[in-house]
mmCIF file of C-alpha atoms in Angstrom:
data_model
loop_
_atom_site.group_PDB
_atom_site.id
_atom_site.type_symbol
_atom_site.label_atom_id
_atom_site.label_comp_id
_atom_site.label_asym_id
_atom_site.label_seq_id
_atom_site.Cartn_x
_atom_site.Cartn_y
_atom_site.Cartn_z
ATOM 1 C CA UNK Q 1 -26.606 8.448 -1.169
ATOM 2 C CA UNK Q 2 -25.096 6.497 -4.026
ATOM 3 C CA UNK Q 3 -21.525 5.130 -3.520
ATOM 4 C CA UNK Q 4 -19.124 6.043 -6.148
ATOM 5 C CA UNK Q 5 -18.758 2.427 -7.693
ATOM 6 C CA UNK Q 6 -22.336 1.316 -6.892
ATOM 7 C CA UNK Q 7 -23.755 -0.805 -9.757
ATOM 8 C CA UNK Q 8 -20.132 -1.763 -11.042
ATOM 9 C CA UNK Q 9 -19.364 -5.633 -10.761
ATOM 10 C CA UNK Q 10 -16.046 -6.869 -10.549
ATOM 11 C CA UNK Q 11 -14.764 -10.635 -10.860
ATOM 12 C CA UNK Q 12 -11.476 -11.084 -9.200
ATOM 13 C CA UNK Q 13 -9.028 -14.046 -9.843
ATOM 14 C CA UNK Q 14 -6.187 -13.264 -7.417
ATOM 15 C CA UNK Q 15 -3.897 -14.085 -4.885
ATOM 16 C CA UNK Q 16 -1.686 -12.392 -1.957
ATOM 17 C CA UNK Q 17 -1.687 -8.975 -1.540
ATOM 18 C CA UNK Q 18 -1.531 -6.269 -4.577
ATOM 19 C CA UNK Q 19 -4.625 -7.348 -6.883
ATOM 20 C CA UNK Q 20 -6.715 -8.464 -3.793
ATOM 21 C CA UNK Q 21 -5.920 -5.220 -1.886
ATOM 22 C CA UNK Q 22 -7.173 -3.429 -5.178
ATOM 23 C CA UNK Q 23 -10.224 -5.410 -5.415
ATOM 24 C CA UNK Q 24 -10.907 -4.454 -1.445
ATOM 25 C CA UNK Q 25 -10.704 -0.773 -2.335
ATOM 26 C CA UNK Q 26 -13.370 -1.261 -5.368
ATOM 27 C CA UNK Q 27 -15.365 -2.919 -2.609
ATOM 28 C CA UNK Q 28 -15.328 -0.147 -0.233
ATOM 29 C CA UNK Q 29 -16.220 2.245 -2.931
ATOM 30 C CA UNK Q 30 -19.456 0.388 -3.513
ATOM 31 C CA UNK Q 31 -18.628 -2.175 -6.171
ATOM 32 C CA UNK Q 32 -19.627 -5.588 -5.984
ATOM 33 C CA UNK Q 33 -16.663 -7.753 -5.867
ATOM 34 C CA UNK Q 34 -16.688 -11.552 -6.425
ATOM 35 C CA UNK Q 35 -13.458 -13.119 -5.546
ATOM 36 C CA UNK Q 36 -12.720 -16.569 -7.388
ATOM 37 C CA UNK Q 37 -10.606 -19.119 -5.492
ATOM 38 C CA UNK Q 38 -9.380 -22.638 -6.303
ATOM 39 C CA UNK Q 39 -10.359 -25.600 -4.206
ATOM 40 C CA UNK Q 40 -7.512 -24.586 -1.804
ATOM 41 C CA UNK Q 41 -8.175 -21.341 -1.686
ATOM 42 C CA UNK Q 42 -5.988 -18.218 -2.021
ATOM 43 C CA UNK Q 43 -2.547 -19.405 -0.689
ATOM 44 C CA UNK Q 44 -2.504 -16.352 1.610
ATOM 45 C CA UNK Q 45 -5.149 -17.935 3.881
ATOM 46 C CA UNK Q 46 -2.340 -19.855 5.423
ATOM 47 C CA UNK Q 47 0.924 -18.097 4.164
ATOM 48 C CA UNK Q 48 0.294 -15.293 6.290
ATOM 49 C CA UNK Q 49 1.584 -17.189 9.555
ATOM 50 C CA UNK Q 50 5.071 -15.926 9.419
ATOM 51 C CA UNK Q 51 3.376 -12.510 10.323
ATOM 52 C CA UNK Q 52 2.566 -13.823 13.715
ATOM 53 C CA UNK Q 53 -1.332 -13.126 13.267
ATOM 54 C CA UNK Q 54 -3.993 -15.376 14.611
ATOM 55 C CA UNK Q 55 -6.350 -17.561 12.776
ATOM 56 C CA UNK Q 56 -10.003 -17.832 13.827
ATOM 57 C CA UNK Q 57 -12.841 -20.187 12.942
ATOM 58 C CA UNK Q 58 -14.533 -17.466 11.062
ATOM 59 C CA UNK Q 59 -11.279 -16.232 9.199
ATOM 60 C CA UNK Q 60 -7.703 -14.478 9.709
ATOM 61 C CA UNK Q 61 -7.065 -10.708 10.122
ATOM 62 C CA UNK Q 62 -4.093 -10.670 7.721
ATOM 63 C CA UNK Q 63 -6.466 -12.332 4.701
ATOM 64 C CA UNK Q 64 -9.285 -9.976 5.683
ATOM 65 C CA UNK Q 65 -7.146 -7.052 5.389
ATOM 66 C CA UNK Q 66 -7.059 -7.588 1.748
ATOM 67 C CA UNK Q 67 -9.930 -9.247 1.088
ATOM 68 C CA UNK Q 68 -12.975 -7.646 3.480
ATOM 69 C CA UNK Q 69 -16.086 -6.815 1.800
ATOM 70 C CA UNK Q 70 -16.013 -9.076 -1.027
ATOM 71 C CA UNK Q 71 -18.097 -12.258 -1.942
ATOM 72 C CA UNK Q 72 -16.273 -15.716 -2.342
ATOM 73 C CA UNK Q 73 -16.624 -18.425 -4.962
ATOM 74 C CA UNK Q 74 -14.788 -21.679 -5.279
ATOM 75 C CA UNK Q 75 -14.347 -22.785 -8.791
ATOM 76 C CA UNK Q 76 -11.734 -25.392 -10.114
ATOM 77 C CA UNK Q 77 -10.271 -23.656 -13.287
ATOM 78 C CA UNK Q 78 -8.640 -26.963 -14.489
ATOM 79 C CA UNK Q 79 -12.110 -28.258 -15.120
ATOM 80 C CA UNK Q 80 -14.200 -27.570 -17.859
ATOM 81 C CA UNK Q 81 -17.286 -26.606 -15.667
ATOM 82 C CA UNK Q 82 -15.083 -24.502 -13.534
ATOM 83 C CA UNK Q 83 -13.662 -22.501 -16.475
ATOM 84 C CA UNK Q 84 -17.092 -22.118 -18.016
ATOM 85 C CA UNK Q 85 -18.412 -20.923 -14.686
ATOM 86 C CA UNK Q 86 -15.705 -18.400 -14.552
ATOM 87 C CA UNK Q 87 -16.241 -16.867 -18.070
ATOM 88 C CA UNK Q 88 -20.066 -16.687 -17.302
ATOM 89 C CA UNK Q 89 -19.348 -14.550 -14.488
ATOM 90 C CA UNK Q 90 -17.085 -12.536 -16.416
ATOM 91 C CA UNK Q 91 -19.682 -11.927 -18.983
ATOM 92 C CA UNK Q 92 -21.898 -10.442 -16.481
ATOM 93 C CA UNK Q 93 -18.992 -8.066 -14.903
ATOM 94 C CA UNK Q 94 -17.692 -4.690 -15.700
ATOM 95 C CA UNK Q 95 -14.116 -5.373 -14.500
ATOM 96 C CA UNK Q 96 -11.856 -8.487 -14.598
ATOM 97 C CA UNK Q 97 -9.090 -8.454 -12.124
ATOM 98 C CA UNK Q 98 -6.120 -10.677 -11.990
ATOM 99 C CA UNK Q 99 -2.715 -11.256 -11.101
ATOM 100 C CA UNK Q 100 -1.930 -14.647 -12.523
ATOM 101 C CA UNK Q 101 0.761 -15.216 -14.815
ATOM 102 C CA UNK Q 102 0.520 -15.338 -18.493
ATOM 103 C CA UNK Q 103 1.050 -19.087 -18.767
ATOM 104 C CA UNK Q 104 -1.805 -19.619 -16.184
ATOM 105 C CA UNK Q 105 -4.113 -17.410 -17.916
ATOM 106 C CA UNK Q 106 -3.551 -19.324 -21.236
ATOM 107 C CA UNK Q 107 -4.349 -22.524 -19.770
ATOM 108 C CA UNK Q 108 -7.401 -21.239 -18.376
ATOM 109 C CA UNK Q 109 -8.492 -19.141 -21.335
ATOM 110 C CA UNK Q 110 -8.362 -15.928 -19.718
ATOM 111 C CA UNK Q 111 -5.833 -14.126 -21.373
ATOM 112 C CA UNK Q 112 -6.694 -10.151 -22.351
ATOM 113 C CA UNK Q 113 -6.922 -11.348 -25.918
ATOM 114 C CA UNK Q 114 -9.245 -13.689 -25.205
ATOM 115 C CA UNK Q 115 -11.562 -12.080 -22.705
ATOM 116 C CA UNK Q 116 -11.538 -8.936 -24.875
ATOM 117 C CA UNK Q 117 -12.801 -10.768 -27.876
ATOM 118 C CA UNK Q 118 -15.298 -12.332 -26.099
ATOM 119 C CA UNK Q 119 -16.477 -9.405 -23.930
ATOM 120 C CA UNK Q 120 -15.132 -6.075 -25.394
ATOM 121 C CA UNK Q 121 -16.781 -4.055 -22.614
ATOM 122 C CA UNK Q 122 -15.103 -5.595 -19.618
ATOM 123 C CA UNK Q 123 -12.149 -3.749 -18.612
ATOM 124 C CA UNK Q 124 -9.191 -6.027 -17.967
ATOM 125 C CA UNK Q 125 -7.036 -4.978 -14.887
ATOM 126 C CA UNK Q 126 -3.749 -6.851 -14.130
ATOM 127 C CA UNK Q 127 -1.250 -6.840 -11.545
ATOM 128 C CA UNK Q 128 2.467 -7.870 -12.897
ATOM 129 C CA UNK Q 129 5.663 -8.080 -11.473
ATOM 130 C CA UNK Q 130 8.057 -6.653 -14.013
ATOM 131 C CA UNK Q 131 5.831 -5.495 -16.864
ATOM 132 C CA UNK Q 132 4.188 -7.008 -19.848
ATOM 133 C CA UNK Q 133 7.356 -6.650 -22.002
ATOM 134 C CA UNK Q 134 11.224 -7.255 -21.551
ATOM 135 C CA UNK Q 135 13.653 -10.217 -20.580
ATOM 136 C CA UNK Q 136 11.621 -10.503 -17.088
ATOM 137 C CA UNK Q 137 7.978 -10.517 -18.406
ATOM 138 C CA UNK Q 138 7.808 -14.046 -17.084
ATOM 139 C CA UNK Q 139 9.567 -13.796 -13.921
ATOM 140 C CA UNK Q 140 7.355 -14.211 -10.703
ATOM 141 C CA UNK Q 141 7.420 -10.758 -8.776
ATOM 142 C CA UNK Q 142 6.671 -9.871 -5.161
ATOM 143 C CA UNK Q 143 7.181 -6.621 -3.407
ATOM 144 C CA UNK Q 144 10.268 -7.923 -1.559
ATOM 145 C CA UNK Q 145 11.723 -8.519 -5.227
ATOM 146 C CA UNK Q 146 10.225 -6.408 -8.069
ATOM 147 C CA UNK Q 147 9.264 -3.660 -5.693
ATOM 148 C CA UNK Q 148 12.082 -3.059 -3.000
ATOM 149 C CA UNK Q 149 14.903 -5.110 -4.330
ATOM 150 C CA UNK Q 150 15.342 -4.008 -8.282
ATOM 151 C CA UNK Q 151 13.996 -0.371 -7.815
ATOM 152 C CA UNK Q 152 16.699 0.222 -5.756
ATOM 153 C CA UNK Q 153 14.831 1.207 -2.941
ATOM 154 C CA UNK Q 154 15.959 -1.301 -0.483
ATOM 155 C CA UNK Q 155 19.662 -0.803 -1.066
ATOM 156 C CA UNK Q 156 19.754 3.026 -1.498
ATOM 157 C CA UNK Q 157 17.321 4.294 1.042
ATOM 158 C CA UNK Q 158 18.876 1.965 4.088
ATOM 159 C CA UNK Q 159 21.483 3.552 6.010
ATOM 160 C CA UNK Q 160 25.190 3.521 4.298
ATOM 161 C CA UNK Q 161 27.427 0.980 6.002
ATOM 162 C CA UNK Q 162 24.385 -0.729 7.989
ATOM 163 C CA UNK Q 163 22.129 -3.374 7.530
ATOM 164 C CA UNK Q 164 19.426 -2.999 4.838
ATOM 165 C CA UNK Q 165 16.015 -2.044 6.110
ATOM 166 C CA UNK Q 166 13.886 -5.053 7.346
ATOM 167 C CA UNK Q 167 10.640 -3.925 5.706
ATOM 168 C CA UNK Q 168 6.858 -4.812 6.077
ATOM 169 C CA UNK Q 169 5.175 -7.235 3.619
ATOM 170 C CA UNK Q 170 2.644 -5.563 1.543
ATOM 171 C CA UNK Q 171 4.357 -1.997 1.482
ATOM 172 C CA UNK Q 172 4.884 -2.285 -2.510
ATOM 173 C CA UNK Q 173 1.511 -4.261 -2.860
ATOM 174 C CA UNK Q 174 -0.604 -1.516 -1.111
ATOM 175 C CA UNK Q 175 1.077 1.055 -3.368
ATOM 176 C CA UNK Q 176 0.368 -0.705 -6.708
ATOM 177 C CA UNK Q 177 -3.274 -1.666 -5.548
ATOM 178 C CA UNK Q 178 -3.979 2.038 -5.052
ATOM 179 C CA UNK Q 179 -2.237 3.088 -8.563
ATOM 180 C CA UNK Q 180 -4.496 -0.059 -10.120
ATOM 181 C CA UNK Q 181 -7.570 1.115 -8.706
ATOM 182 C CA UNK Q 182 -7.081 4.610 -10.214
ATOM 183 C CA UNK Q 183 -6.553 3.183 -13.433
ATOM 184 C CA UNK Q 184 -9.366 0.999 -13.430
ATOM 185 C CA UNK Q 185 -11.953 4.033 -12.649
ATOM 186 C CA UNK Q 186 -10.198 5.791 -15.610
ATOM 187 C CA UNK Q 187 -11.064 2.660 -17.711
ATOM 188 C CA UNK Q 188 -14.474 2.491 -16.504
ATOM 189 C CA UNK Q 189 -15.106 6.059 -17.703
ATOM 190 C CA UNK Q 190 -14.008 5.158 -20.985
ATOM 191 C CA UNK Q 191 -16.118 2.168 -21.178
ATOM 192 C CA UNK Q 192 -19.128 4.441 -20.049
ATOM 193 C CA UNK Q 193 -18.306 6.675 -22.901
ATOM 194 C CA UNK Q 194 -17.103 4.283 -25.954
ATOM 195 C CA UNK Q 195 -18.432 0.827 -24.953
ATOM 196 C CA UNK Q 196 -15.144 -0.457 -25.039
ATOM 197 C CA UNK Q 197 -13.148 -1.890 -22.063
ATOM 198 C CA UNK Q 198 -9.524 -1.114 -21.521
ATOM 199 C CA UNK Q 199 -6.645 -3.341 -20.443
ATOM 200 C CA UNK Q 200 -5.314 -1.641 -17.387
ATOM 201 C CA UNK Q 201 -1.784 -3.032 -16.100
ATOM 202 C CA UNK Q 202 0.257 -1.881 -13.264
ATOM 203 C CA UNK Q 203 3.791 -3.828 -12.194
ATOM 204 C CA UNK Q 204 5.237 -3.830 -8.976
ATOM 205 C CA UNK Q 205 8.527 -2.506 -10.338
ATOM 206 C CA UNK Q 206 6.718 0.158 -12.301
ATOM 207 C CA UNK Q 207 5.052 1.519 -9.308
ATOM 208 C CA UNK Q 208 8.375 1.412 -7.287
ATOM 209 C CA UNK Q 209 10.205 3.483 -10.035
ATOM 210 C CA UNK Q 210 7.295 6.108 -9.915
ATOM 211 C CA UNK Q 211 7.489 6.576 -6.375
ATOM 212 C CA UNK Q 212 11.146 6.728 -6.144
ATOM 213 C CA UNK Q 213 11.391 9.032 -9.230
ATOM 214 C CA UNK Q 214 12.844 11.980 -7.456
ATOM 215 C CA UNK Q 215 15.683 9.740 -6.243
ATOM 216 C CA UNK Q 216 16.462 8.498 -9.666
ATOM 217 C CA UNK Q 217 16.388 12.039 -10.882
ATOM 218 C CA UNK Q 218 18.942 13.204 -8.046
ATOM 219 C CA UNK Q 219 21.062 9.751 -9.006
ATOM 220 C CA UNK Q 220 21.166 10.752 -12.472
ATOM 221 C CA UNK Q 221 22.769 14.220 -12.012
ATOM 222 C CA UNK Q 222 25.298 12.570 -9.151
ATOM 223 C CA UNK Q 223 23.559 12.307 -6.007
ATOM 224 C CA UNK Q 224 25.490 9.309 -4.112
ATOM 225 C CA UNK Q 225 23.265 6.604 -2.508
ATOM 226 C CA UNK Q 226 22.834 4.896 0.423
ATOM 227 C CA UNK Q 227 23.583 7.969 2.461
ATOM 228 C CA UNK Q 228 24.522 8.155 6.192
ATOM 229 C CA UNK Q 229 22.612 10.488 8.572
ATOM 230 C CA UNK Q 230 25.208 13.267 8.055
ATOM 231 C CA UNK Q 231 24.655 13.170 4.219
ATOM 232 C CA UNK Q 232 21.140 14.869 4.046
ATOM 233 C CA UNK Q 233 19.880 17.511 1.959
ATOM 234 C CA UNK Q 234 19.816 20.026 4.697
ATOM 235 C CA UNK Q 235 20.362 19.793 8.473
ATOM 236 C CA UNK Q 236 16.648 21.164 8.430
ATOM 237 C CA UNK Q 237 15.285 18.508 6.243
ATOM 238 C CA UNK Q 238 16.470 15.174 8.387
ATOM 239 C CA UNK Q 239 15.696 13.668 11.818
ATOM 240 C CA UNK Q 240 17.632 13.936 14.943
ATOM 241 C CA UNK Q 241 17.910 11.496 18.333
ATOM 242 C CA UNK Q 242 16.420 13.172 21.489
ATOM 243 C CA UNK Q 243 17.771 12.405 25.011
ATOM 244 C CA UNK Q 244 15.150 9.720 25.349
ATOM 245 C CA UNK Q 245 16.132 7.747 22.469
ATOM 246 C CA UNK Q 246 12.871 8.939 20.289
ATOM 247 C CA UNK Q 247 13.672 10.877 16.830
ATOM 248 C CA UNK Q 248 12.086 14.108 15.467
ATOM 249 C CA UNK Q 249 11.955 14.915 11.797
ATOM 250 C CA UNK Q 250 12.339 18.485 10.738
ATOM 251 C CA UNK Q 251 10.867 19.526 7.760
ATOM 252 C CA UNK Q 252 11.723 23.146 6.612
ATOM 253 C CA UNK Q 253 13.003 23.463 2.980
ATOM 254 C CA UNK Q 254 13.390 27.190 3.311
ATOM 255 C CA UNK Q 255 16.587 26.898 5.055
ATOM 256 C CA UNK Q 256 17.833 30.643 4.724
ATOM 257 C CA UNK Q 257 14.440 31.875 6.067
ATOM 258 C CA UNK Q 258 13.983 29.184 8.794
ATOM 259 C CA UNK Q 259 17.652 28.734 10.135
ATOM 260 C CA UNK Q 260 17.713 31.803 12.222
ATOM 261 C CA UNK Q 261 14.262 31.173 13.685
ATOM 262 C CA UNK Q 262 15.387 27.649 14.520
ATOM 263 C CA UNK Q 263 18.413 28.889 16.400
ATOM 264 C CA UNK Q 264 17.128 31.584 18.267
ATOM 265 C CA UNK Q 265 13.587 30.381 19.106
ATOM 266 C CA UNK Q 266 13.932 26.540 19.493
ATOM 267 C CA UNK Q 267 17.708 26.092 19.964
ATOM 268 C CA UNK Q 268 18.061 29.253 21.997
ATOM 269 C CA UNK Q 269 21.417 29.674 20.206
ATOM 270 C CA UNK Q 270 21.563 32.988 18.543
ATOM 271 C CA UNK Q 271 25.090 32.654 17.884
ATOM 272 C CA UNK Q 272 24.690 29.902 15.530
ATOM 273 C CA UNK Q 273 22.105 32.078 13.384
ATOM 274 C CA UNK Q 274 25.044 34.282 12.477
ATOM 275 C CA UNK Q 275 27.781 31.644 12.512
ATOM 276 C CA UNK Q 276 29.496 32.306 8.889
ATOM 277 C CA UNK Q 277 29.652 28.387 8.389
ATOM 278 C CA UNK Q 278 25.700 27.868 8.528
ATOM 279 C CA UNK Q 279 23.905 31.328 7.934
ATOM 280 C CA UNK Q 280 22.985 30.348 4.401
ATOM 281 C CA UNK Q 281 22.350 27.069 2.459
ATOM 282 C CA UNK Q 282 25.054 27.693 0.275
ATOM 283 C CA UNK Q 283 27.659 27.787 2.701
ATOM 284 C CA UNK Q 284 26.255 24.872 4.806
ATOM 285 C CA UNK Q 285 26.009 22.798 1.754
ATOM 286 C CA UNK Q 286 29.790 22.910 1.931
ATOM 287 C CA UNK Q 287 29.830 21.337 5.335
ATOM 288 C CA UNK Q 288 26.420 19.443 5.892
ATOM 289 C CA UNK Q 289 27.757 16.830 8.258
ATOM 290 C CA UNK Q 290 29.605 19.470 10.511
ATOM 291 C CA UNK Q 291 25.844 21.416 10.631
ATOM 292 C CA UNK Q 292 23.888 18.010 11.446
ATOM 293 C CA UNK Q 293 26.563 17.091 14.103
ATOM 294 C CA UNK Q 294 25.848 20.461 15.736
ATOM 295 C CA UNK Q 295 21.958 19.922 15.924
ATOM 296 C CA UNK Q 296 22.633 16.262 17.051
ATOM 297 C CA UNK Q 297 24.301 17.531 20.059
ATOM 298 C CA UNK Q 298 21.623 20.152 20.684
ATOM 299 C CA UNK Q 299 18.818 17.734 20.299
ATOM 300 C CA UNK Q 300 20.447 15.099 22.535
ATOM 301 C CA UNK Q 301 20.227 17.652 25.398
ATOM 302 C CA UNK Q 302 16.522 17.105 26.091
ATOM 303 C CA UNK Q 303 13.705 14.552 25.550
ATOM 304 C CA UNK Q 304 11.334 14.516 22.611
ATOM 305 C CA UNK Q 305 8.656 16.064 24.736
ATOM 306 C CA UNK Q 306 10.575 19.220 25.405
ATOM 307 C CA UNK Q 307 11.319 19.814 21.875
ATOM 308 C CA UNK Q 308 7.923 18.938 20.364
ATOM 309 C CA UNK Q 309 6.231 21.582 22.879
ATOM 310 C CA UNK Q 310 8.947 24.378 21.817
ATOM 311 C CA UNK Q 311 8.290 23.768 17.989
ATOM 312 C CA UNK Q 312 4.501 23.384 18.391
ATOM 313 C CA UNK Q 313 4.712 26.829 20.207
ATOM 314 C CA UNK Q 314 6.547 28.317 17.323
ATOM 315 C CA UNK Q 315 4.671 26.639 14.159
ATOM 316 C CA UNK Q 316 7.788 24.837 13.186
ATOM 317 C CA UNK Q 317 7.019 21.736 10.485
ATOM 318 C CA UNK Q 318 8.091 18.593 12.418
ATOM 319 C CA UNK Q 319 6.929 15.063 13.709
ATOM 320 C CA UNK Q 320 8.166 12.713 16.002
ATOM 321 C CA UNK Q 321 9.134 9.326 14.768
ATOM 322 C CA UNK Q 322 6.083 7.204 15.857
ATOM 323 C CA UNK Q 323 6.196 3.339 16.151
ATOM 324 C CA UNK Q 324 3.372 1.228 14.670
ATOM 325 C CA UNK Q 325 1.771 0.729 18.127
ATOM 326 C CA UNK Q 326 1.480 4.631 18.434
ATOM 327 C CA UNK Q 327 -0.542 4.856 15.174
ATOM 328 C CA UNK Q 328 -2.936 2.196 16.362
ATOM 329 C CA UNK Q 329 -3.682 4.512 19.382
ATOM 330 C CA UNK Q 330 -3.315 7.813 17.376
ATOM 331 C CA UNK Q 331 -6.467 10.275 18.283
ATOM 332 C CA UNK Q 332 -5.860 11.772 14.512
ATOM 333 C CA UNK Q 333 -6.232 8.495 12.730
ATOM 334 C CA UNK Q 334 -9.151 7.536 14.577
ATOM 335 C CA UNK Q 335 -11.067 10.892 14.244
ATOM 336 C CA UNK Q 336 -10.629 10.786 10.241
ATOM 337 C CA UNK Q 337 -11.581 7.190 10.207
ATOM 338 C CA UNK Q 338 -8.048 6.061 9.052
ATOM 339 C CA UNK Q 339 -8.468 3.183 11.350
ATOM 340 C CA UNK Q 340 -11.447 0.916 11.962
ATOM 341 C CA UNK Q 341 -12.243 -1.875 14.422
ATOM 342 C CA UNK Q 342 -13.757 -4.912 13.578
ATOM 343 C CA UNK Q 343 -15.307 -7.516 16.149
ATOM 344 C CA UNK Q 344 -15.310 -11.153 14.792
ATOM 345 C CA UNK Q 345 -18.208 -13.518 15.795
ATOM 346 C CA UNK Q 346 -16.575 -14.923 18.433
ATOM 347 C CA UNK Q 347 -15.570 -11.649 20.039
ATOM 348 C CA UNK Q 348 -12.163 -10.914 18.782
ATOM 349 C CA UNK Q 349 -11.331 -7.268 18.119
ATOM 350 C CA UNK Q 350 -8.922 -6.392 15.417
ATOM 351 C CA UNK Q 351 -7.836 -2.926 14.306
ATOM 352 C CA UNK Q 352 -7.466 -2.663 10.669
ATOM 353 C CA UNK Q 353 -6.453 0.336 8.200
ATOM 354 C CA UNK Q 354 -9.164 1.750 6.130
ATOM 355 C CA UNK Q 355 -8.599 2.151 2.169
ATOM 356 C CA UNK Q 356 -6.986 5.388 1.860
ATOM 357 C CA UNK Q 357 -9.744 7.689 -0.046
ATOM 358 C CA UNK Q 358 -12.845 9.232 1.848
ATOM 359 C CA UNK Q 359 -16.060 9.683 -0.089
ATOM 360 C CA UNK Q 360 -18.856 11.954 1.694
ATOM 361 C CA UNK Q 361 -21.199 9.505 -0.043
ATOM 362 C CA UNK Q 362 -19.899 6.625 1.887
ATOM 363 C CA UNK Q 363 -19.167 7.855 5.392
ATOM 364 C CA UNK Q 364 -18.151 5.073 7.670
ATOM 365 C CA UNK Q 365 -16.663 2.379 5.497
ATOM 366 C CA UNK Q 366 -18.140 -0.905 5.892
ATOM 367 C CA UNK Q 367 -16.131 -3.998 7.028
ATOM 368 C CA UNK Q 368 -17.065 -7.731 6.171
ATOM 369 C CA UNK Q 369 -14.755 -10.555 6.933
ATOM 370 C CA UNK Q 370 -13.987 -13.170 4.224
ATOM 371 C CA UNK Q 371 -15.008 -16.185 5.701
ATOM 372 C CA UNK Q 372 -14.446 -19.791 4.507
ATOM 373 C CA UNK Q 373 -13.283 -21.056 0.790
ATOM 374 C CA UNK Q 374 -16.404 -20.949 -0.945
ATOM 375 C CA UNK Q 375 -18.547 -19.111 1.560
ATOM 376 C CA UNK Q 376 -20.959 -17.509 -1.330
ATOM 377 C CA UNK Q 377 -20.647 -20.042 -3.879
ATOM 378 C CA UNK Q 378 -24.225 -21.167 -3.961
ATOM 379 C CA UNK Q 379 -25.746 -17.664 -4.016
ATOM 380 C CA UNK Q 380 -23.290 -16.224 -6.381
ATOM 381 C CA UNK Q 381 -24.123 -19.069 -9.297
ATOM 382 C CA UNK Q 382 -27.600 -18.728 -8.360
ATOM 383 C CA UNK Q 383 -27.215 -15.046 -9.440
ATOM 384 C CA UNK Q 384 -25.617 -15.879 -12.424
ATOM 385 C CA UNK Q 385 -28.315 -17.965 -13.785
ATOM 386 C CA UNK Q 386 -27.431 -21.514 -12.815
ATOM 387 C CA UNK Q 387 -30.212 -23.630 -11.856
ATOM 388 C CA UNK Q 388 -29.894 -25.443 -8.497
ATOM 389 C CA UNK Q 389 -29.525 -28.895 -9.997
ATOM 390 C CA UNK Q 390 -26.687 -27.520 -12.165
ATOM 391 C CA UNK Q 391 -25.135 -25.729 -8.942
ATOM 392 C CA UNK Q 392 -25.301 -29.148 -6.953
ATOM 393 C CA UNK Q 393 -23.874 -31.010 -10.177
ATOM 394 C CA UNK Q 394 -20.887 -28.606 -10.275
ATOM 395 C CA UNK Q 395 -20.210 -29.141 -6.607
ATOM 396 C CA UNK Q 396 -20.680 -33.100 -6.785
ATOM 397 C CA UNK Q 397 -18.132 -33.056 -9.850
ATOM 398 C CA UNK Q 398 -15.480 -30.953 -7.949
ATOM 399 C CA UNK Q 399 -15.655 -27.972 -10.402
ATOM 400 C CA UNK Q 400 -17.001 -26.026 -7.625
ATOM 401 C CA UNK Q 401 -17.133 -25.875 -3.721
#
């Protein structure tokens, strides 16, 4: 069965997380993705080391997470031969994907205006930090800064009075990658219908504002952030620590309907169901902290397994707060292919997350590790129309590797 993006060719001039992760998604969906790297390679091939993941002779799991299933060509865009080779590849592609800053793209002759003028059918896709306009358009942006810090996520979703959250690298990048991939698919449809490519841009800051849109709306109308554990929207829409120090999150927006059930069937406290302080959300809203404190005391009486068993038996929406190590062993994740195991040539087994869309036409997602810088340079240039002697000349001159 034909894969969704089979026959689509993508040229990717990217580094680090967001744009490479978008390229990986397109590759997983069937596109041919060619990643262009300079002589030193994507800096993330070595910058990952602070994450404590290993480096093998055949590759690096951190780098492969963002770059699997691609082909790799090494071209020095500071040389005329390297720049011409990149342009030749773009002339034969459907999508050009980049996260380079405008100043760098100008030096390479790869701005949107230049590429669109030469190849109007090509979809030009870019990841930005803060957007293409405004006073910060040229500022370097990372998910720690543009996504987490400037959006309010880091400060206002941390617990009030405590330390700010210690987040995970790539969180905002992957949100941005998913968003950009959807935009690219829309632009490809337009290009197919009209014969003209579009410019598709997603900024890290933009993606963060969108995913936090409900919080921003609430803040506009007076909701104060950051909050404490006792300042939630409802005592049935928050989490509680159990006797074994594990946490359970309750998710029941229909408070007036569910509070009596919880009190009688889960807490075995029918008195609370009729308590005039808590019997309806209108009254509970006047004393949210008090209601949460009551539930805190109840949950602390038993281990999480006790509460989970009772809530599952009564079809109550809840979830135990899992740890990353729990997810890696989660039967539900494995049953649906949300995780996949890859064995490197030397025998090292690594578990990777799969890209977050399933297609009937793809089935089990492929996984091919990146390999070395310039792993496929000769075959890619050959396919682009270069003669063997021309390829050799580019390599000898340093324009390719």
